[in-house]
Amino acid sequence: MAQPLVKKDDDHDDEAEYSPFLGIEKGAVLQEARVFNDPQLDARRCSQVITKLLYLLNQGDTFTKVEATEVFFAVTKLFQSRDLGLRRMVYLIIKELSPSSDEVIIVTSSLMKDMNSKIDMYRANAIRVLCRITDGTLLTQIERYLKQAIVDKNPVVASAALVSGIHLLQTNPEIVKRWSNEVQEAVQSRSPLVQFHALALLHQIRQNDRLAVSKLVTSLTRGTVRSPLAQCLLIRYTSQVIRESGNNTQAGDRPFYDYLEGCLRHKSEMVIFEAARAITELNGVTSRELTPAITVLQLFLSSSKPVLRFAAVRTLNKVAMKHPMAVTNCNIDMESLISDQNRSIATLAITTLLKTGNESSVDRLMKQITNFMSDIADEFKIVVVEAIRSLCLKFPLKYRSLMNFLSNILREEGGFDYKKAIVDSIVILIRDIPDAKESGLLHLCEFIEDCEFTYLSTQILHFLGVEGPKTSDPSKYIRYIYNRVHLENATVRASAVSTLAKFGAAVDELKPRIFVLLRRCVFDSDDEVRDRATLYQNTLGGDGSVVETDKDVKDFLFGSFDIPLVNLETSLKNYVPSEEPFDINSVPREVKSAPLAEKKAPGKKPAGLGVSSSGPPSTVDSYERMLLSIPEFANFGKLFKSSAPVELTEAETEYAVNVVKHVFDKHIVFQYNCTNTIPEQLLENVIVIVDASEAEEFSEVFSKPLRSLPYDSPGQTFVAFEKPEGLATVGKFANILRFIVKEVDPSTGEAEEDGVEDEYQLEDLEVVAADYILKVGVSNFRNAWEGMGPDCERVDEYGLGPRESLAKAVNAVITLLGMQPCEGTEVVPPNSRSHTCLLSGVYIGNIKVLVRLSFGLDGPKDVAMKLAVRSEDETVSDAIHEIVASG
């Protein structure tokens, strides 16, 4: 028996709320389903049994083929009942059972009879069920009835036919597309729901024809849509047309903007909001265009409806990321939302205020947030912490109050993700705001006294070892670190020992004290702690058993590990034990993304190298193994870099070709990956003819043709050039694909003996300066920069001219140099007028190079840049400046 539902009230707060379906079993329900076969049907009982069957199906229970068939045939007998409620349950269970094609025939006649019934409820539900269970053959038989239903006077019937059309479009698009005239007529319906469904179906029918969609939007924006739901859909389609038009240079030229602005005065709140959201999401939206949308969103902030307040503040939060000044007029309204009962609204209001507030409002906001933080969940607290971090970077002079706030909430209760977000924020502020270093490090030291998370403790200790020795008084951190050796688990104790050693190596005055502390750690109960203490004690020269210079010690403790761990792991796995030891210099330094061609759909674009795309190192290694297997390339030396594939053909062309540039010290090899996408053709003697007239310093030395290129079977052809040794030589190459084409008999798959010589024009290929620089990151840019020294530093200033934004200027220079951005500096904060970007890499010849770019806006649009380069060779520093000067 099903358990009764116990209603919860004030006297039963601790009691459970039971489901009416608690304890039902599939076997018992299937037994109950025999009531469907009774001569005198009990409609109420049959409905209850169907409800239980639907519950089981929706809870994930599966019926065997026999069980489903028996239930289906029993259910079909219920069509003889005239009870409306039972009939609706019958429709539902038939849809859920999804009978096979041979079983559908049994129920088809009953459903078609209901389709033509005088009872509208029967007609609508019969249409939905038939379209759900029918196949293409039966669909053609009932197509006439479906077309009539679309334009039926009853909105329930018309909506059922339209929704069924939306579902059928996925499986039988040819049939549904024939209904365009009826759907177009339904768009003019007076029923809001019919108009909504008709517009959705009409758009889906035309969605692959951009011109047809544009015409549809043009005709409907003239005022023929009355349904608020349909109006919201139309606004979305209009936004899509605006985005695809790409005409965003001037507000006056933007198509359909007047329609969106007119929707802001609609009587329906959902239409107003949809229009406001669409305007705020336009590409390159101007302040003038934003103003009316921000105004209506500001009105929604004071609405009595929580959903409107949430929608408005969420949209304003997104706008504030790109246009914070446009949202400042709403700050007073948003401050009142900090105390909103809905914590989601309050959190969004806080984070938006933090993005849009000015320096004078920081202290007032901090007071409000302090009371607010205790009332929200960790996931909302993380959002607030990240917003505070951005605010502190925006107003560095306010670091004291913001750092104190972060320190206070760090000592409160919270989960791992929340505490990690706070620690990460403090670390970023210490790195980016020099004045905040000492107070921030002390806050972190105080936190690890009571930190319950091993991972956070070890990360803080590691960071202390890097930044602590550089402060004015490093000795004040030793007590906090040494306490971890006695009061923590083995993992944290080992990390504390390493941190102590770093202080001893970096600060000569502390070395004797550190040596004594390390000697005490030698007797620790954990092997790892003892081994580290012994190693560092000897390294610091306490007993004279290991003789090393100060530079050796610092390199050992502070040296940056510039090899990507994923590359090292792959190289170690591929290493075959032999007499030759593992050479760490053989590990690739570049972090490569998967080849573009391997991300394309099969048969459309060449798959490039025929190897697994399991990860970047395997691709790099495979390229090198493949090139070394070709005798003509074997004496080219070690491969320095392989580029990502560059497409030389457009999508959906008959031949797909991309090229990978392999750079050696004195040579460059072009690997052309080719795919034949025509089933009726076989290509033979495939070769790329390369014209290097615009690349005078390159001379062709070898080309390797592809013997045969069948349909949808990628192959490679190669062309090698010699170039000046060790120089970043650039040039432009014209390419023509030449081959012999043979017709293939589709029935036998055999190719004709005689072929015709043909050629295909490819896009030009450029070798640029970035091809000679590996993207190699450094874990600590400041240490790497200081370690490089100023001897080979070159500094100069450049005017980059007018740019659309500071972010685009930064991205342009990063792309030009082809180096690895460090520490997230490639991201430019919104509305910044200055920015510093840090880059690192390895220049051809395995020469490390570091770049510090300082950007600033000189006037409204002009961008000025200061370029500082340090490398191991002054000629490389000069070369980087030449690249920028000529780029």
PDB file of N, CA and C in Angstrom, residues 583-639:
ATOM      1  N   ASP A 583      68.055  12.170 -20.647  1.00  0.00           N
ATOM      2  CA  ASP A 583      68.529  13.542 -20.863  1.00  0.00           C
ATOM      3  C   ASP A 583      67.352  14.500 -20.728  1.00  0.00           C
ATOM      4  N   ILE A 584      67.368  15.300 -19.659  1.00  0.00           N
ATOM      5  CA  ILE A 584      66.244  16.211 -19.426  1.00  0.00           C
ATOM      6  C   ILE A 584      66.187  17.312 -20.473  1.00  0.00           C
ATOM      7  N   ASN A 585      67.305  17.582 -21.151  1.00  0.00           N
ATOM      8  CA  ASN A 585      67.304  18.601 -22.195  1.00  0.00           C
ATOM      9  C   ASN A 585      66.534  18.156 -23.442  1.00  0.00           C
ATOM     10  N   SER A 586      66.229  16.861 -23.526  1.00  0.00           N
ATOM     11  CA  SER A 586      65.469  16.358 -24.667  1.00  0.00           C
ATOM     12  C   SER A 586      63.970  16.563 -24.502  1.00  0.00           C
ATOM     13  N   VAL A 587      63.551  17.005 -23.311  1.00  0.00           N
ATOM     14  CA  VAL A 587      62.115  17.197 -23.060  1.00  0.00           C
ATOM     15  C   VAL A 587      61.663  18.489 -23.733  1.00  0.00           C
ATOM     16  N   PRO A 588      60.593  18.448 -24.556  1.00  0.00           N
ATOM     17  CA  PRO A 588      60.110  19.679 -25.211  1.00  0.00           C
ATOM     18  C   PRO A 588      59.711  20.738 -24.193  1.00  0.00           C
ATOM     19  N   ARG A 589      60.100  21.983 -24.458  1.00  0.00           N
ATOM     20  CA  ARG A 589      59.777  23.084 -23.543  1.00  0.00           C
ATOM     21  C   ARG A 589      58.459  23.762 -23.902  1.00  0.00           C
ATOM     22  N   GLU A 590      57.973  23.527 -25.101  1.00  0.00           N
ATOM     23  CA  GLU A 590      56.802  24.280 -25.570  1.00  0.00           C
ATOM     24  C   GLU A 590      55.519  23.571 -25.168  1.00  0.00           C
ATOM     25  N   VAL A 591      54.554  24.355 -24.681  1.00  0.00           N
ATOM     26  CA  VAL A 591      53.215  23.843 -24.399  1.00  0.00           C
ATOM     27  C   VAL A 591      52.386  24.033 -25.655  1.00  0.00           C
ATOM     28  N   LYS A 592      52.092  22.932 -26.342  1.00  0.00           N
ATOM     29  CA  LYS A 592      51.394  23.018 -27.636  1.00  0.00           C
ATOM     30  C   LYS A 592      49.949  22.587 -27.486  1.00  0.00           C
ATOM     31  N   SER A 593      49.098  23.255 -28.246  1.00  0.00           N
ATOM     32  CA  SER A 593      47.701  22.824 -28.319  1.00  0.00           C
ATOM     33  C   SER A 593      47.573  21.770 -29.397  1.00  0.00           C
ATOM     34  N   ALA A 594      46.471  21.015 -29.357  1.00  0.00           N
ATOM     35  CA  ALA A 594      46.243  19.981 -30.361  1.00  0.00           C
ATOM     36  C   ALA A 594      46.123  20.613 -31.735  1.00  0.00           C
ATOM     37  N   PRO A 595      46.612  19.950 -32.780  1.00  0.00           N
ATOM     38  CA  PRO A 595      46.514  20.515 -34.128  1.00  0.00           C
ATOM     39  C   PRO A 595      45.080  20.853 -34.490  1.00  0.00           C
ATOM     40  N   LEU A 596      44.931  21.997 -35.170  1.00  0.00           N
ATOM     41  CA  LEU A 596      43.586  22.436 -35.531  1.00  0.00           C
ATOM     42  C   LEU A 596      42.880  21.409 -36.393  1.00  0.00           C
ATOM     43  N   ALA A 597      43.632  20.763 -37.269  1.00  0.00           N
ATOM     44  CA  ALA A 597      42.996  19.838 -38.188  1.00  0.00           C
ATOM     45  C   ALA A 597      42.372  18.672 -37.458  1.00  0.00           C
ATOM     46  N   GLU A 598      42.957  18.273 -36.308  1.00  0.00           N
ATOM     47  CA  GLU A 598      42.426  17.125 -35.587  1.00  0.00           C
ATOM     48  C   GLU A 598      41.140  17.441 -34.881  1.00  0.00           C
ATOM     49  N   LYS A 599      40.777  18.756 -34.804  1.00  0.00           N
ATOM     50  CA  LYS A 599      39.528  19.130 -34.158  1.00  0.00           C
ATOM     51  C   LYS A 599      38.379  19.200 -35.161  1.00  0.00           C
ATOM     52  N   LYS A 600      38.701  19.062 -36.458  1.00  0.00           N
ATOM     53  CA  LYS A 600      37.661  19.191 -37.473  1.00  0.00           C
ATOM     54  C   LYS A 600      36.877  17.898 -37.597  1.00  0.00           C
ATOM     55  N   ALA A 601      35.708  18.000 -38.193  1.00  0.00           N
ATOM     56  CA  ALA A 601      34.904  16.814 -38.430  1.00  0.00           C
ATOM     57  C   ALA A 601      35.578  15.938 -39.467  1.00  0.00           C
ATOM     58  N   PRO A 602      35.510  14.610 -39.306  1.00  0.00           N
ATOM     59  CA  PRO A 602      36.159  13.720 -40.258  1.00  0.00           C
ATOM     60  C   PRO A 602      35.586  13.897 -41.657  1.00  0.00           C
ATOM     61  N   GLY A 603      36.504  13.870 -42.617  1.00  0.00           N
ATOM     62  CA  GLY A 603      36.070  13.977 -44.006  1.00  0.00           C
ATOM     63  C   GLY A 603      35.943  15.393 -44.508  1.00  0.00           C
ATOM     64  N   LYS A 604      35.982  16.367 -43.587  1.00  0.00           N
ATOM     65  CA  LYS A 604      35.815  17.762 -43.998  1.00  0.00           C
ATOM     66  C   LYS A 604      37.154  18.474 -44.085  1.00  0.00           C
ATOM     67  N   LYS A 605      38.044  18.179 -43.100  1.00  0.00           N
ATOM     68  CA  LYS A 605      39.346  18.828 -43.088  1.00  0.00           C
ATOM     69  C   LYS A 605      40.407  17.760 -42.873  1.00  0.00           C
ATOM     70  N   PRO A 606      41.647  17.973 -43.322  1.00  0.00           N
ATOM     71  CA  PRO A 606      42.684  16.969 -43.169  1.00  0.00           C
ATOM     72  C   PRO A 606      42.989  16.715 -41.707  1.00  0.00           C
ATOM     73  N   ALA A 607      43.270  15.490 -41.394  1.00  0.00           N
ATOM     74  CA  ALA A 607      43.541  15.112 -40.011  1.00  0.00           C
ATOM     75  C   ALA A 607      44.976  15.353 -39.641  1.00  0.00           C
ATOM     76  N   GLY A 608      45.778  15.929 -40.581  1.00  0.00           N
ATOM     77  CA  GLY A 608      47.156  16.214 -40.256  1.00  0.00           C
ATOM     78  C   GLY A 608      47.938  14.937 -40.093  1.00  0.00           C
ATOM     79  N   LEU A 609      48.797  14.930 -39.111  1.00  0.00           N
ATOM     80  CA  LEU A 609      49.614  13.767 -38.846  1.00  0.00           C
ATOM     81  C   LEU A 609      48.741  12.618 -38.394  1.00  0.00           C
ATOM     82  N   GLY A 610      48.980  11.434 -38.907  1.00  0.00           N
ATOM     83  CA  GLY A 610      48.140  10.287 -38.552  1.00  0.00           C
ATOM     84  C   GLY A 610      48.516   9.677 -37.238  1.00  0.00           C
ATOM     85  N   VAL A 611      48.420  10.455 -36.141  1.00  0.00           N
ATOM     86  CA  VAL A 611      48.768   9.953 -34.817  1.00  0.00           C
ATOM     87  C   VAL A 611      47.664  10.305 -33.859  1.00  0.00           C
ATOM     88  N   SER A 612      47.761   9.728 -32.674  1.00  0.00           N
ATOM     89  CA  SER A 612      46.761  10.001 -31.639  1.00  0.00           C
ATOM     90  C   SER A 612      46.860  11.436 -31.186  1.00  0.00           C
ATOM     91  N   SER A 613      45.718  12.051 -30.908  1.00  0.00           N
ATOM     92  CA  SER A 613      45.694  13.431 -30.422  1.00  0.00           C
ATOM     93  C   SER A 613      45.518  13.451 -28.915  1.00  0.00           C
ATOM     94  N   SER A 614      46.198  12.526 -28.239  1.00  0.00           N
ATOM     95  CA  SER A 614      46.011  12.403 -26.801  1.00  0.00           C
ATOM     96  C   SER A 614      46.593  13.560 -26.034  1.00  0.00           C
ATOM     97  N   GLY A 615      47.540  14.280 -26.579  1.00  0.00           N
ATOM     98  CA  GLY A 615      48.100  15.408 -25.849  1.00  0.00           C
ATOM     99  C   GLY A 615      49.193  16.069 -26.647  1.00  0.00           C
ATOM    100  N   PRO A 616      49.599  17.280 -26.256  1.00  0.00           N
ATOM    101  CA  PRO A 616      50.593  18.047 -26.981  1.00  0.00           C
ATOM    102  C   PRO A 616      51.932  17.342 -27.129  1.00  0.00           C
ATOM    103  N   PRO A 617      52.518  16.747 -26.056  1.00  0.00           N
ATOM    104  CA  PRO A 617      53.840  16.151 -26.204  1.00  0.00           C
ATOM    105  C   PRO A 617      53.863  15.036 -27.229  1.00  0.00           C
ATOM    106  N   SER A 618      52.809  14.191 -27.254  1.00  0.00           N
ATOM    107  CA  SER A 618      52.800  13.088 -28.201  1.00  0.00           C
ATOM    108  C   SER A 618      52.817  13.609 -29.635  1.00  0.00           C
ATOM    109  N   THR A 619      52.147  14.727 -29.875  1.00  0.00           N
ATOM    110  CA  THR A 619      52.133  15.313 -31.210  1.00  0.00           C
ATOM    111  C   THR A 619      53.517  15.829 -31.577  1.00  0.00           C
ATOM    112  N   VAL A 620      54.181  16.525 -30.645  1.00  0.00           N
ATOM    113  CA  VAL A 620      55.529  17.037 -30.894  1.00  0.00           C
ATOM    114  C   VAL A 620      56.479  15.878 -31.186  1.00  0.00           C
ATOM    115  N   ASP A 621      56.445  14.861 -30.327  1.00  0.00           N
ATOM    116  CA  ASP A 621      57.325  13.705 -30.520  1.00  0.00           C
ATOM    117  C   ASP A 621      57.025  13.013 -31.843  1.00  0.00           C
ATOM    118  N   SER A 622      55.752  12.906 -32.195  1.00  0.00           N
ATOM    119  CA  SER A 622      55.380  12.213 -33.429  1.00  0.00           C
ATOM    120  C   SER A 622      55.861  12.974 -34.649  1.00  0.00           C
ATOM    121  N   TYR A 623      55.762  14.292 -34.614  1.00  0.00           N
ATOM    122  CA  TYR A 623      56.286  15.099 -35.715  1.00  0.00           C
ATOM    123  C   TYR A 623      57.780  14.814 -35.901  1.00  0.00           C
ATOM    124  N   GLU A 624      58.525  14.828 -34.787  1.00  0.00           N
ATOM    125  CA  GLU A 624      59.971  14.641 -34.886  1.00  0.00           C
ATOM    126  C   GLU A 624      60.312  13.244 -35.386  1.00  0.00           C
ATOM    127  N   ARG A 625      59.612  12.223 -34.878  1.00  0.00           N
ATOM    128  CA  ARG A 625      59.862  10.851 -35.333  1.00  0.00           C
ATOM    129  C   ARG A 625      59.553  10.711 -36.822  1.00  0.00           C
ATOM    130  N   MET A 626      58.465  11.331 -37.263  1.00  0.00           N
ATOM    131  CA  MET A 626      58.081  11.226 -38.662  1.00  0.00           C
ATOM    132  C   MET A 626      59.120  11.888 -39.566  1.00  0.00           C
ATOM    133  N   LEU A 627      59.586  13.090 -39.171  1.00  0.00           N
ATOM    134  CA  LEU A 627      60.546  13.802 -40.003  1.00  0.00           C
ATOM    135  C   LEU A 627      61.888  13.066 -40.061  1.00  0.00           C
ATOM    136  N   LEU A 628      62.297  12.493 -38.928  1.00  0.00           N
ATOM    137  CA  LEU A 628      63.562  11.758 -38.909  1.00  0.00           C
ATOM    138  C   LEU A 628      63.493  10.479 -39.727  1.00  0.00           C
ATOM    139  N   SER A 629      62.268   9.961 -39.942  1.00  0.00           N
ATOM    140  CA  SER A 629      62.125   8.739 -40.735  1.00  0.00           C
ATOM    141  C   SER A 629      62.290   9.003 -42.229  1.00  0.00           C
ATOM    142  N   ILE A 630      62.289  10.262 -42.626  1.00  0.00           N
ATOM    143  CA  ILE A 630      62.499  10.630 -44.044  1.00  0.00           C
ATOM    144  C   ILE A 630      63.985  10.932 -44.226  1.00  0.00           C
ATOM    145  N   PRO A 631      64.708  10.128 -45.037  1.00  0.00           N
ATOM    146  CA  PRO A 631      66.184  10.263 -45.122  1.00  0.00           C
ATOM    147  C   PRO A 631      66.644  11.678 -45.453  1.00  0.00           C
ATOM    148  N   GLU A 632      65.917  12.377 -46.313  1.00  0.00           N
ATOM    149  CA  GLU A 632      66.351  13.717 -46.728  1.00  0.00           C
ATOM    150  C   GLU A 632      66.335  14.722 -45.586  1.00  0.00           C
ATOM    151  N   PHE A 633      65.545  14.442 -44.523  1.00  0.00           N
ATOM    152  CA  PHE A 633      65.465  15.372 -43.395  1.00  0.00           C
ATOM    153  C   PHE A 633      66.336  14.935 -42.221  1.00  0.00           C
ATOM    154  N   ALA A 634      66.944  13.765 -42.303  1.00  0.00           N
ATOM    155  CA  ALA A 634      67.647  13.193 -41.153  1.00  0.00           C
ATOM    156  C   ALA A 634      68.838  14.030 -40.721  1.00  0.00           C
ATOM    157  N   ASN A 635      69.464  14.751 -41.687  1.00  0.00           N
ATOM    158  CA  ASN A 635      70.655  15.547 -41.338  1.00  0.00           C
ATOM    159  C   ASN A 635      70.325  16.999 -41.038  1.00  0.00           C
ATOM    160  N   PHE A 636      69.045  17.317 -40.852  1.00  0.00           N
ATOM    161  CA  PHE A 636      68.662  18.696 -40.549  1.00  0.00           C
ATOM    162  C   PHE A 636      68.924  19.061 -39.085  1.00  0.00           C
ATOM    163  N   GLY A 637      69.215  18.070 -38.249  1.00  0.00           N
ATOM    164  CA  GLY A 637      69.450  18.349 -36.830  1.00  0.00           C
ATOM    165  C   GLY A 637      68.186  18.209 -36.006  1.00  0.00           C
ATOM    166  N   LYS A 638      68.219  18.794 -34.794  1.00  0.00           N
ATOM    167  CA  LYS A 638      67.089  18.668 -33.878  1.00  0.00           C
ATOM    168  C   LYS A 638      65.965  19.640 -34.259  1.00  0.00           C
ATOM    169  N   LEU A 639      64.747  19.132 -34.224  1.00  0.00           N
ATOM    170  CA  LEU A 639      63.581  19.976 -34.514  1.00  0.00           C
ATOM    171  C   LEU A 639      63.407  20.999 -33.395  1.00  0.00           C
TER     172      LEU A 639
END
